[in-house]
C-alpha positions as a LaTeX table, in Angstrom:
\begin{tabular}{lrrr}
\hline
Residue & $x$ (\AA) & $y$ (\AA) & $z$ (\AA) \\
\hline
Met1 & 0.00 & 0.00 & 0.00 \\
Ile2 & 1.30 & 3.46 & $-0.84$ \\
Ser3 & 1.91 & 5.29 & 2.42 \\
Tyr4 & $-0.69$ & 7.93 & 3.20 \\
Ala5 & 0.76 & 11.43 & 3.66 \\
Arg6 & $-2.29$ & 13.65 & 4.11 \\
Gln7 & $-5.26$ & 14.96 & 2.17 \\
Thr8 & $-4.37$ & 18.24 & 0.53 \\
Gln9 & $-7.82$ & 19.22 & $-0.68$ \\
Glu10 & $-11.39$ & 18.75 & 0.39 \\
Glu11 & $-13.74$ & 16.55 & $-1.54$ \\
Pro12 & $-14.32$ & 18.04 & $-4.99$ \\
Ser13 & $-17.14$ & 20.55 & $-5.17$ \\
Glu14 & $-18.17$ & 22.69 & $-8.06$ \\
Thr15 & $-19.68$ & 25.30 & $-5.73$ \\
Ser16 & $-16.62$ & 25.88 & $-3.54$ \\
Pro17 & $-15.29$ & 29.42 & $-4.06$ \\
Pro18 & $-11.62$ & 29.85 & $-4.94$ \\
Val19 & $-9.51$ & 30.63 & $-1.89$ \\
Glu20 & $-6.35$ & 32.70 & $-2.04$ \\
Glu21 & $-3.58$ & 30.96 & $-0.16$ \\
His22 & 0.06 & 31.36 & 0.66 \\
Ile23 & 1.95 & 28.47 & $-0.93$ \\
Ala24 & 5.05 & 27.59 & 1.05 \\
Pro25 & 8.13 & 26.42 & $-0.91$ \\
Ala26 & 8.86 & 22.70 & $-1.13$ \\
Pro27 & 12.02 & 21.28 & 0.44 \\
Arg28 & 14.76 & 19.45 & $-1.45$ \\
Val29 & 12.77 & 16.51 & $-2.79$ \\
Ser30 & 12.75 & 14.38 & $-5.91$ \\
Val31 & 9.61 & 14.48 & $-8.06$ \\
Gln32 & 8.85 & 12.26 & $-11.06$ \\
Ala33 & 5.82 & 12.90 & $-13.24$ \\
Phe34 & 4.25 & 10.40 & $-15.67$ \\
Cys35 & 1.97 & 12.25 & $-18.06$ \\
Glu36 & $-0.43$ & 11.09 & $-20.76$ \\
Thr37 & $-0.97$ & 14.39 & $-22.56$ \\
Val38 & 1.47 & 17.03 & $-23.79$ \\
Glu39 & $-0.66$ & 19.73 & $-22.16$ \\
Thr40 & $-0.19$ & 18.23 & $-18.70$ \\
Ala41 & 3.51 & 17.64 & $-19.35$ \\
Ala42 & 3.88 & 21.31 & $-20.32$ \\
Ala43 & 2.11 & 22.41 & $-17.13$ \\
Val44 & 4.34 & 20.20 & $-14.97$ \\
Gln45 & 7.43 & 21.48 & $-16.80$ \\
Ser46 & 6.34 & 25.07 & $-16.15$ \\
Ala47 & 5.69 & 24.23 & $-12.50$ \\
Gly48 & 9.23 & 22.94 & $-12.18$ \\
Glu49 & 10.47 & 26.42 & $-13.11$ \\
Asp50 & 8.45 & 28.07 & $-10.34$ \\
Arg51 & 10.50 & 29.52 & $-7.45$ \\
Arg52 & 8.62 & 27.40 & $-4.91$ \\
Leu53 & 9.92 & 24.22 & $-6.53$ \\
Gly54 & 13.40 & 25.67 & $-6.96$ \\
Lys55 & 14.93 & 23.09 & $-4.62$ \\
Ala56 & 13.00 & 20.12 & $-5.99$ \\
His57 & 14.51 & 17.85 & $-8.62$ \\
Leu58 & 11.81 & 17.25 & $-11.24$ \\
Lys59 & 11.79 & 14.63 & $-13.99$ \\
Ile60 & 8.99 & 14.21 & $-16.56$ \\
Gln61 & 8.14 & 11.13 & $-18.63$ \\
Met62 & 5.27 & 10.29 & $-20.92$ \\
Gly63 & 3.27 & 7.07 & $-20.68$ \\
Gly64 & 1.15 & 7.59 & $-17.57$ \\
Met65 & 0.49 & 4.77 & $-15.12$ \\
Ala66 & 1.98 & 1.99 & $-17.28$ \\
Ala67 & 5.28 & 3.85 & $-17.60$ \\
Ala68 & 5.41 & 4.44 & $-13.85$ \\
Ile69 & 4.85 & 0.78 & $-12.99$ \\
Glu70 & 7.51 & $-0.32$ & $-15.45$ \\
Ala71 & 10.00 & 2.32 & $-14.25$ \\
Tyr72 & 9.84 & 1.27 & $-10.60$ \\
Arg73 & 10.13 & $-2.47$ & $-11.10$ \\
Ser74 & 13.91 & $-2.08$ & $-10.87$ \\
Ala75 & 14.40 & 1.43 & $-9.47$ \\
Pro76 & 13.61 & 3.10 & $-6.14$ \\
Thr77 & 10.67 & 5.48 & $-6.08$ \\
Pro78 & 11.20 & 9.25 & $-5.49$ \\
Asn79 & 9.71 & 11.40 & $-2.75$ \\
Val80 & 6.75 & 12.35 & $-4.95$ \\
Ile81 & 5.14 & 10.63 & $-7.96$ \\
Val82 & 2.74 & 12.62 & $-10.14$ \\
Leu83 & 0.47 & 10.40 & $-12.26$ \\
Glu84 & $-1.94$ & 11.37 & $-15.01$ \\
Ser85 & $-4.79$ & 8.96 & $-15.74$ \\
Asp86 & $-8.06$ & 9.32 & $-17.63$ \\
Thr87 & $-10.12$ & 6.26 & $-16.71$ \\
Arg88 & $-11.34$ & 5.12 & $-13.29$ \\
Asn89 & $-10.77$ & 1.36 & $-13.63$ \\
Asp90 & $-7.29$ & 1.67 & $-15.13$ \\
Leu91 & $-6.37$ & 4.18 & $-12.42$ \\
Leu92 & $-7.43$ & 2.02 & $-9.47$ \\
Ala93 & $-5.95$ & $-1.16$ & $-10.94$ \\
Gly94 & $-2.73$ & 0.67 & $-11.74$ \\
Leu95 & $-2.44$ & 2.08 & $-8.21$ \\
Asp96 & $-2.80$ & $-1.45$ & $-6.81$ \\
Gln97 & 0.08 & $-2.58$ & $-9.04$ \\
Leu98 & 2.16 & 0.48 & $-8.21$ \\
Ala99 & 1.72 & $-0.18$ & $-4.49$ \\
Thr100 & 3.65 & $-3.46$ & $-4.87$ \\
Val101 & 6.78 & $-1.64$ & $-6.11$ \\
Cys102 & 6.39 & 1.67 & $-4.29$ \\
Asp103 & 8.75 & 2.53 & $-1.43$ \\
Ala104 & 7.30 & 3.44 & 1.97 \\
Gly105 & 7.07 & 7.20 & 2.37 \\
Thr106 & 6.53 & 7.98 & $-1.30$ \\
Arg107 & 3.66 & 10.41 & $-1.87$ \\
Val108 & 1.42 & 10.14 & $-4.91$ \\
Val109 & $-0.45$ & 12.92 & $-6.68$ \\
Val110 & $-3.01$ & 11.89 & $-9.29$ \\
Ile111 & $-4.17$ & 14.14 & $-12.14$ \\
Gly112 & $-7.46$ & 13.00 & $-13.63$ \\
Arg113 & $-10.58$ & 14.17 & $-15.43$ \\
Ile114 & $-13.25$ & 12.43 & $-13.36$ \\
Asn115 & $-14.91$ & 14.79 & $-10.87$ \\
Asp116 & $-16.43$ & 12.22 & $-8.53$ \\
Val117 & $-16.49$ & 12.15 & $-4.75$ \\
Met118 & $-16.59$ & 8.34 & $-4.57$ \\
Leu119 & $-13.47$ & 8.11 & $-6.73$ \\
Tyr120 & $-11.73$ & 10.66 & $-4.54$ \\
Arg121 & $-12.54$ & 8.66 & $-1.40$ \\
Glu122 & $-11.32$ & 5.48 & $-3.05$ \\
Leu123 & $-8.04$ & 7.17 & $-3.97$ \\
Val124 & $-7.57$ & 8.41 & $-0.40$ \\
Arg125 & $-8.27$ & 4.90 & 0.91 \\
Arg126 & $-5.47$ & 3.61 & $-1.31$ \\
Gly127 & $-3.07$ & 6.19 & 0.12 \\
Val128 & $-3.09$ & 8.83 & $-2.62$ \\
Ser129 & $-2.04$ & 12.18 & $-1.18$ \\
Asp130 & $-3.87$ & 14.47 & $-3.60$ \\
Tyr131 & $-6.21$ & 14.32 & $-6.58$ \\
Val132 & $-6.14$ & 17.25 & $-9.03$ \\
Leu133 & $-8.73$ & 17.73 & $-11.75$ \\
Ala134 & $-7.45$ & 18.22 & $-15.29$ \\
Pro135 & $-6.83$ & 20.37 & $-17.18$ \\
Val136 & $-4.17$ & 21.67 & $-14.82$ \\
Gly137 & $-2.09$ & 24.82 & $-14.84$ \\
Ala138 & 1.40 & 25.24 & $-13.48$ \\
Ile139 & 0.16 & 26.80 & $-10.24$ \\
Asp140 & $-2.12$ & 23.78 & $-9.62$ \\
Val141 & 0.87 & 21.47 & $-9.78$ \\
Val142 & 2.96 & 23.79 & $-7.60$ \\
Arg143 & 0.21 & 24.00 & $-4.98$ \\
Ser144 & $-0.32$ & 20.25 & $-4.88$ \\
Ile145 & 3.35 & 19.33 & $-4.49$ \\
Cys146 & 4.17 & 22.09 & $-1.99$ \\
Asn147 & 1.13 & 21.35 & 0.16 \\
Leu148 & 2.33 & 17.77 & 0.62 \\
Phe149 & 5.03 & 19.13 & 2.93 \\
Ser150 & 2.87 & 21.56 & 4.93 \\
Ala151 & 1.27 & 19.48 & 7.67 \\
Pro152 & $-2.00$ & 20.92 & 8.97 \\
Glu153 & $-0.79$ & 20.79 & 12.58 \\
Ala154 & 2.47 & 22.57 & 11.77 \\
Lys155 & 2.98 & 26.30 & 12.23 \\
Ala156 & 2.35 & 28.34 & 9.11 \\
Val157 & 5.47 & 28.89 & 7.07 \\
Gly158 & 6.64 & 32.49 & 7.25 \\
Arg159 & 6.17 & 34.98 & 4.44 \\
Ile160 & 9.34 & 36.57 & 3.08 \\
Ile161 & 9.07 & 40.20 & 1.94 \\
Ala162 & 12.02 & 41.64 & 0.03 \\
Val163 & 12.56 & 45.41 & $-0.14$ \\
Val164 & 15.10 & 46.77 & $-2.63$ \\
Gly165 & 15.97 & 50.18 & $-4.00$ \\
Ala166 & 15.87 & 50.86 & $-7.74$ \\
Lys167 & 18.97 & 52.99 & $-7.18$ \\
Gly168 & 21.33 & 53.64 & $-4.32$ \\
Gly169 & 20.32 & 56.33 & $-1.85$ \\
Val170 & 16.57 & 56.23 & $-2.49$ \\
Gly171 & 15.73 & 55.32 & 1.11 \\
Ala172 & 14.84 & 51.65 & 0.61 \\
Ser173 & 16.29 & 50.70 & 4.01 \\
Thr174 & 14.35 & 53.43 & 5.78 \\
Ile175 & 11.14 & 52.30 & 4.06 \\
Ser176 & 11.75 & 48.63 & 4.87 \\
His177 & 12.43 & 49.33 & 8.55 \\
Asn178 & 9.32 & 51.51 & 8.96 \\
Val179 & 7.14 & 49.03 & 7.06 \\
Ala180 & 8.40 & 46.21 & 9.31 \\
Trp181 & 7.55 & 48.40 & 12.31 \\
Ala182 & 3.99 & 48.82 & 10.95 \\
Ile183 & 3.68 & 45.06 & 10.38 \\
Ala184 & 4.70 & 44.38 & 13.97 \\
Arg185 & 2.85 & 47.23 & 15.71 \\
Asp186 & $-0.30$ & 47.81 & 13.65 \\
Leu187 & $-0.86$ & 44.33 & 12.17 \\
Ala188 & 0.32 & 42.56 & 15.36 \\
Met189 & 2.43 & 40.06 & 13.39 \\
Asp190 & 5.68 & 38.69 & 14.75 \\
Ala191 & 8.29 & 39.91 & 12.28 \\
Val192 & 12.05 & 39.98 & 11.85 \\
Val193 & 14.13 & 42.39 & 9.79 \\
Ala194 & 17.17 & 40.78 & 8.17 \\
Asp195 & 19.74 & 43.41 & 7.19 \\
Leu196 & 21.56 & 41.91 & 4.22 \\
Asp197 & 23.91 & 44.86 & 3.67 \\
Leu198 & 26.64 & 43.31 & 5.78 \\
Ala199 & 29.23 & 46.02 & 5.15 \\
Phe200 & 27.08 & 49.17 & 5.42 \\
Gly201 & 23.74 & 48.11 & 6.91 \\
Thr202 & 21.76 & 50.67 & 8.92 \\
Ala203 & 19.03 & 48.57 & 10.58 \\
Gly204 & 20.95 & 48.46 & 13.86 \\
Leu205 & 21.22 & 52.26 & 13.86 \\
Asp206 & 17.59 & 52.81 & 12.87 \\
Tyr207 & 16.29 & 50.57 & 15.66 \\
Asn208 & 18.91 & 51.82 & 18.16 \\
Gln209 & 20.35 & 48.33 & 18.57 \\
Asp210 & 23.99 & 47.23 & 18.84 \\
Pro211 & 23.91 & 43.45 & 19.14 \\
Pro212 & 27.25 & 41.62 & 19.41 \\
Gln213 & 26.09 & 39.01 & 16.88 \\
Gly214 & 23.96 & 39.04 & 13.77 \\
Ile215 & 23.38 & 37.67 & 10.31 \\
Ala216 & 27.09 & 37.43 & 9.44 \\
Asp217 & 27.56 & 34.78 & 12.15 \\
Ala218 & 24.91 & 32.65 & 10.44 \\
Val219 & 26.18 & 33.14 & 6.89 \\
Phe220 & 29.77 & 32.29 & 7.81 \\
Ser221 & 28.72 & 29.22 & 9.85 \\
Pro222 & 26.10 & 27.50 & 7.66 \\
Asp223 & 26.64 & 24.14 & 9.38 \\
Arg224 & 25.51 & 25.62 & 12.72 \\
Val225 & 22.32 & 27.23 & 11.43 \\
Asp226 & 19.20 & 25.93 & 13.15 \\
Thr227 & 16.29 & 27.46 & 15.04 \\
Ala228 & 18.14 & 27.72 & 18.36 \\
Phe229 & 21.21 & 29.29 & 16.75 \\
Ile230 & 19.17 & 31.90 & 14.86 \\
Asp231 & 17.19 & 32.73 & 18.02 \\
Arg232 & 20.46 & 33.58 & 19.79 \\
Leu233 & 21.41 & 35.97 & 17.00 \\
Leu234 & 18.14 & 37.90 & 17.05 \\
Ser235 & 17.96 & 41.26 & 18.77 \\
Lys236 & 14.53 & 42.12 & 20.20 \\
Cys237 & 13.30 & 45.60 & 19.20 \\
Thr238 & 9.68 & 45.37 & 20.39 \\
Asp239 & 7.30 & 42.65 & 21.56 \\
His240 & 6.58 & 41.70 & 17.95 \\
Leu241 & 9.70 & 42.88 & 16.11 \\
Ser242 & 13.19 & 41.37 & 16.08 \\
Leu243 & 16.35 & 42.23 & 14.17 \\
Leu244 & 18.98 & 40.12 & 12.49 \\
Ala245 & 21.58 & 42.85 & 12.27 \\
Ala246 & 24.46 & 43.37 & 9.87 \\
Pro247 & 27.94 & 43.82 & 11.38 \\
Ala248 & 28.48 & 47.02 & 9.31 \\
Thr249 & 32.26 & 46.58 & 9.50 \\
Leu250 & 34.90 & 46.33 & 6.81 \\
Asp251 & 37.28 & 43.89 & 8.49 \\
Arg252 & 36.32 & 41.13 & 6.06 \\
Val253 & 35.05 & 40.82 & 2.50 \\
Tyr254 & 31.44 & 39.69 & 2.04 \\
Asp255 & 31.62 & 37.67 & $-1.16$ \\
Phe256 & 28.99 & 34.94 & $-1.19$ \\
Gly257 & 27.72 & 32.19 & $-3.44$ \\
Ser258 & 24.17 & 32.45 & $-4.73$ \\
Asp259 & 22.81 & 30.02 & $-2.10$ \\
Ala260 & 24.70 & 31.46 & 0.90 \\
Phe261 & 21.55 & 32.73 & 2.65 \\
Asp262 & 19.30 & 29.75 & 1.88 \\
Ser263 & 19.69 & 28.03 & 5.25 \\
Val264 & 19.11 & 31.31 & 7.10 \\
Phe265 & 15.92 & 32.06 & 5.16 \\
Asp266 & 14.62 & 28.49 & 5.57 \\
Thr267 & 15.16 & 28.62 & 9.33 \\
Leu268 & 13.51 & 32.04 & 9.64 \\
Arg269 & 10.51 & 30.78 & 7.64 \\
Ala270 & 10.02 & 27.98 & 10.15 \\
Thr271 & 9.94 & 30.29 & 13.16 \\
Met272 & 8.66 & 33.72 & 12.07 \\
Pro273 & 5.34 & 34.62 & 10.40 \\
Cys274 & 6.92 & 37.55 & 8.55 \\
Ile275 & 10.52 & 38.13 & 7.41 \\
Val276 & 11.46 & 41.49 & 5.90 \\
Leu277 & 14.67 & 41.40 & 3.87 \\
Asp278 & 16.51 & 44.71 & 3.57 \\
Ile279 & 18.35 & 43.98 & 0.33 \\
Pro280 & 21.28 & 46.25 & $-0.59$ \\
His281 & 21.47 & 47.93 & $-3.98$ \\
Gln282 & 23.87 & 45.56 & $-5.69$ \\
Trp283 & 23.44 & 42.91 & $-8.33$ \\
Ser284 & 24.88 & 39.49 & $-7.56$ \\
Gly285 & 23.83 & 35.88 & $-7.60$ \\
Trp286 & 22.55 & 35.92 & $-4.02$ \\
Thr287 & 20.63 & 39.23 & $-4.29$ \\
Lys288 & 18.91 & 38.00 & $-7.43$ \\
Arg289 & 18.11 & 34.67 & $-5.75$ \\
Ala290 & 16.74 & 36.43 & $-2.65$ \\
Leu291 & 14.45 & 38.62 & $-4.76$ \\
Ile292 & 13.14 & 35.81 & $-6.95$ \\
Gly293 & 12.63 & 33.54 & $-3.94$ \\
Ala294 & 10.67 & 36.09 & $-1.88$ \\
Asp295 & 6.91 & 35.80 & $-1.51$ \\
Asp296 & 6.37 & 39.51 & $-2.10$ \\
Ile297 & 8.63 & 42.30 & $-3.33$ \\
Leu298 & 8.64 & 46.07 & $-2.85$ \\
Ile299 & 10.79 & 48.24 & $-5.10$ \\
Val300 & 11.56 & 51.71 & $-3.79$ \\
Ala301 & 12.29 & 54.38 & $-6.42$ \\
Ala302 & 12.92 & 58.11 & $-6.51$ \\
Pro303 & 11.17 & 60.11 & $-9.26$ \\
Asp304 & 14.01 & 60.42 & $-11.79$ \\
Leu305 & 15.00 & 58.77 & $-15.07$ \\
Ala306 & 17.63 & 56.37 & $-13.71$ \\
Asn307 & 15.17 & 55.07 & $-11.11$ \\
Leu308 & 12.50 & 54.64 & $-13.77$ \\
Arg309 & 14.83 & 52.63 & $-15.99$ \\
Asn310 & 16.09 & 50.45 & $-13.14$ \\
Ala311 & 12.63 & 49.89 & $-11.70$ \\
Lys312 & 11.31 & 48.79 & $-15.09$ \\
Asn313 & 14.27 & 46.43 & $-15.56$ \\
Leu314 & 13.61 & 44.89 & $-12.15$ \\
Phe315 & 9.91 & 44.55 & $-12.91$ \\
Asp316 & 10.52 & 42.88 & $-16.26$ \\
Leu317 & 13.07 & 40.42 & $-14.84$ \\
Leu318 & 10.99 & 39.49 & $-11.79$ \\
Lys319 & 7.75 & 39.06 & $-13.73$ \\
Ala320 & 9.53 & 36.74 & $-16.19$ \\
Ala321 & 11.23 & 34.76 & $-13.40$ \\
Arg322 & 8.04 & 34.53 & $-11.27$ \\
Pro323 & 5.20 & 33.86 & $-13.75$ \\
Asn324 & 2.92 & 32.35 & $-11.09$ \\
Asp325 & 3.34 & 35.17 & $-8.55$ \\
Arg326 & 1.73 & 38.57 & $-8.46$ \\
Pro327 & 3.95 & 41.35 & $-9.90$ \\
Pro328 & 6.20 & 43.29 & $-7.51$ \\
Leu329 & 4.86 & 46.38 & $-5.80$ \\
Tyr330 & 6.67 & 49.69 & $-5.92$ \\
Cys331 & 6.51 & 53.03 & $-4.17$ \\
Leu332 & 7.97 & 56.43 & $-4.95$ \\
Asn333 & 10.07 & 58.04 & $-2.23$ \\
Gln334 & 11.59 & 61.51 & $-1.73$ \\
Val335 & 8.95 & 63.10 & $-3.91$ \\
Gly336 & 8.95 & 66.90 & $-4.11$ \\
Val337 & 12.59 & 67.87 & $-3.58$ \\
Pro338 & 12.72 & 71.68 & $-4.03$ \\
Lys339 & 13.99 & 72.86 & $-7.44$ \\
Arg340 & 14.60 & 69.27 & $-8.62$ \\
Pro341 & 12.94 & 68.26 & $-11.92$ \\
Glu342 & 10.98 & 65.05 & $-11.35$ \\
Ile343 & 9.21 & 62.40 & $-13.38$ \\
Ala344 & 5.54 & 62.25 & $-12.45$ \\
Ala345 & 3.95 & 59.17 & $-10.90$ \\
Ala346 & 1.74 & 58.87 & $-13.99$ \\
Glu347 & 4.83 & 58.44 & $-16.17$ \\
Phe348 & 6.14 & 55.69 & $-13.87$ \\
Ala349 & 2.76 & 53.97 & $-14.02$ \\
Lys350 & 2.69 & 54.17 & $-17.81$ \\
Ala351 & 6.20 & 52.73 & $-18.23$ \\
Ile352 & 5.87 & 49.99 & $-15.60$ \\
Glu353 & 2.17 & 49.33 & $-16.32$ \\
Ser354 & 1.39 & 49.51 & $-12.63$ \\
Gln355 & 0.47 & 52.25 & $-10.18$ \\
Pro356 & 2.77 & 52.99 & $-7.22$ \\
Val357 & 1.42 & 51.85 & $-3.86$ \\
Val358 & 2.16 & 55.26 & $-2.35$ \\
Ser359 & 4.22 & 58.37 & $-3.11$ \\
Ile360 & 6.13 & 59.45 & 0.00 \\
Pro361 & 7.00 & 63.16 & 0.09 \\
Phe362 & 10.50 & 64.51 & 0.68 \\
Glu363 & 10.62 & 65.61 & 4.33 \\
Pro364 & 14.27 & 65.76 & 5.41 \\
Gln365 & 13.53 & 67.22 & 8.85 \\
Ile366 & 11.52 & 64.34 & 10.30 \\
Phe367 & 13.29 & 61.54 & 8.41 \\
Gly368 & 16.69 & 62.96 & 9.33 \\
Ser369 & 15.71 & 63.29 & 13.00 \\
Ala370 & 14.44 & 59.71 & 13.09 \\
Ala371 & 17.65 & 58.37 & 11.51 \\
Asn372 & 19.93 & 60.32 & 13.85 \\
Asn373 & 17.92 & 59.39 & 16.95 \\
Gly374 & 17.61 & 55.69 & 16.10 \\
Gln375 & 13.83 & 55.89 & 15.94 \\
Met376 & 10.97 & 55.12 & 13.60 \\
Ile377 & 8.80 & 57.89 & 12.15 \\
Ala378 & 5.91 & 56.72 & 14.35 \\
Glu379 & 8.07 & 57.33 & 17.43 \\
Ile380 & 9.00 & 60.83 & 16.33 \\
Ser381 & 5.51 & 61.94 & 15.28 \\
Ala382 & 2.55 & 59.67 & 16.00 \\
Asn383 & 0.27 & 61.49 & 13.54 \\
His384 & 2.64 & 62.01 & 10.63 \\
Lys385 & 1.03 & 61.26 & 7.27 \\
Ser386 & 3.83 & 58.90 & 6.18 \\
Ile387 & 2.81 & 56.48 & 8.96 \\
Asp388 & $-0.44$ & 55.74 & 7.13 \\
Met389 & 1.60 & 55.14 & 3.96 \\
Phe390 & 3.84 & 52.63 & 5.71 \\
Leu391 & 0.76 & 50.86 & 7.04 \\
Gln392 & $-0.77$ & 50.81 & 3.55 \\
Ile393 & 2.39 & 49.20 & 2.17 \\
Ala394 & 2.40 & 46.69 & 5.03 \\
Gln395 & $-1.21$ & 45.74 & 4.35 \\
Arg396 & $-0.59$ & 45.29 & 0.62 \\
Leu397 & 2.49 & 43.13 & 1.20 \\
Thr398 & 0.96 & 40.90 & 3.88 \\
Gly399 & $-2.67$ & 40.89 & 2.74 \\
Arg400 & $-3.77$ & 41.75 & 6.28 \\
Ser401 & $-5.88$ & 44.57 & 7.70 \\
Glu402 & $-5.02$ & 46.70 & 10.69 \\
Thr403 & $-5.61$ & 45.13 & 14.09 \\
Lys404 & $-8.24$ & 47.07 & 16.02 \\
Lys405 & $-6.87$ & 48.56 & 19.20 \\
Gln406 & $-8.87$ & 48.24 & 22.39 \\
Lys407 & $-10.19$ & 51.51 & 23.80 \\
Ser408 & $-8.31$ & 52.58 & 26.88 \\
Ser409 & $-10.14$ & 53.51 & 30.07 \\
Leu410 & $-9.29$ & 55.85 & 32.89 \\
Leu411 & $-8.15$ & 52.85 & 34.92 \\
Ser412 & $-5.70$ & 51.59 & 32.24 \\
Pro413 & $-2.57$ & 53.26 & 33.76 \\
Leu414 & $-3.39$ & 51.82 & 37.19 \\
Ile415 & $-4.01$ & 48.33 & 35.77 \\
Glu416 & $-0.69$ & 48.45 & 33.91 \\
Lys417 & 1.14 & 49.37 & 37.14 \\
Leu418 & $-0.48$ & 46.48 & 38.99 \\
Arg419 & 0.48 & 44.08 & 36.18 \\
Gly420 & 4.05 & 45.30 & 36.39 \\
Lys421 & 4.15 & 44.52 & 40.10 \\
\hline
\end{tabular}
């Protein structure tokens, strides 16, 4: 009998409304698909190029159930088998044969055209992990395979948000730190800011933190990275916000391979609901990998020609590399510098084919004071208009609404004192 992993969908129903979901990436697993039609093979091939299956090793063969049974007579089965079958009797008989040569622990996903509850129950009884109705798209295959490794009792896998500047000096780090603050304070999500600018990072300064350890200790010791190790490196900024700080020193060179941060990101995903990556303005294998692998992306641009060109280049690359994800978001920052000619937001929207989330005005007094004092804008001025903009960005990136705050009473200060005692 094929070992039963878990059911990844409810019984088929034509009336069930589509539900938007966060699809967590699959781990390093081997996947072999046996298709009967070229359309399904093309969808599986496209799924294999999705960022969420970036670590999976995918192999596609034609021939359906018969080819799968023949292939595993003399070879071990992979972590996941994807089977396409059109007829009920051949499918059930084939699964019984496959069970005799299938290794324990192998998970089976069936793609079929029969929308029948009784068939679905029969497949589950035989140990099939998921049944997907054809015709399938790439995202259907991605969802099915990834969901096999997200147990219902496990904690939700964290969402990675990458923030990058279209050009150096546009304030991307300031935006990312204030957006993370809004996520933690206003949306009440546990979040961590990972400062990836190891040489010149400013997150420690902005949050008024000077931790002795940080992200460099994890990157240079990949064999030690686990949940406990990362927890020791985190610096607590507020009840809901932590920091994985950059050393911001020049005593060593920070040249990394493209996968240098993978273990850090994977560990953070397992422990934090939201991870905000402050990505430096540089183009390398690991920055490109971090952007493509993120769940959501915010590009910060100033209103000039170089920013417009760079933002469009980033948009085009990321949309091509992430065909099954929503396009990146972008915001304009430092808008309205006196006597500086600027490109209007409408021109950005026309070139990028997308409207900016917000346009943040140039206000050097309050932003400069916050940076020099190691504070967020909300700490400097609780009613400043940019705070609503940061919250708007946070809501768009996370898909969450603001948490309603309880009304305070006259007795609140006294109650807080008693709790403290």
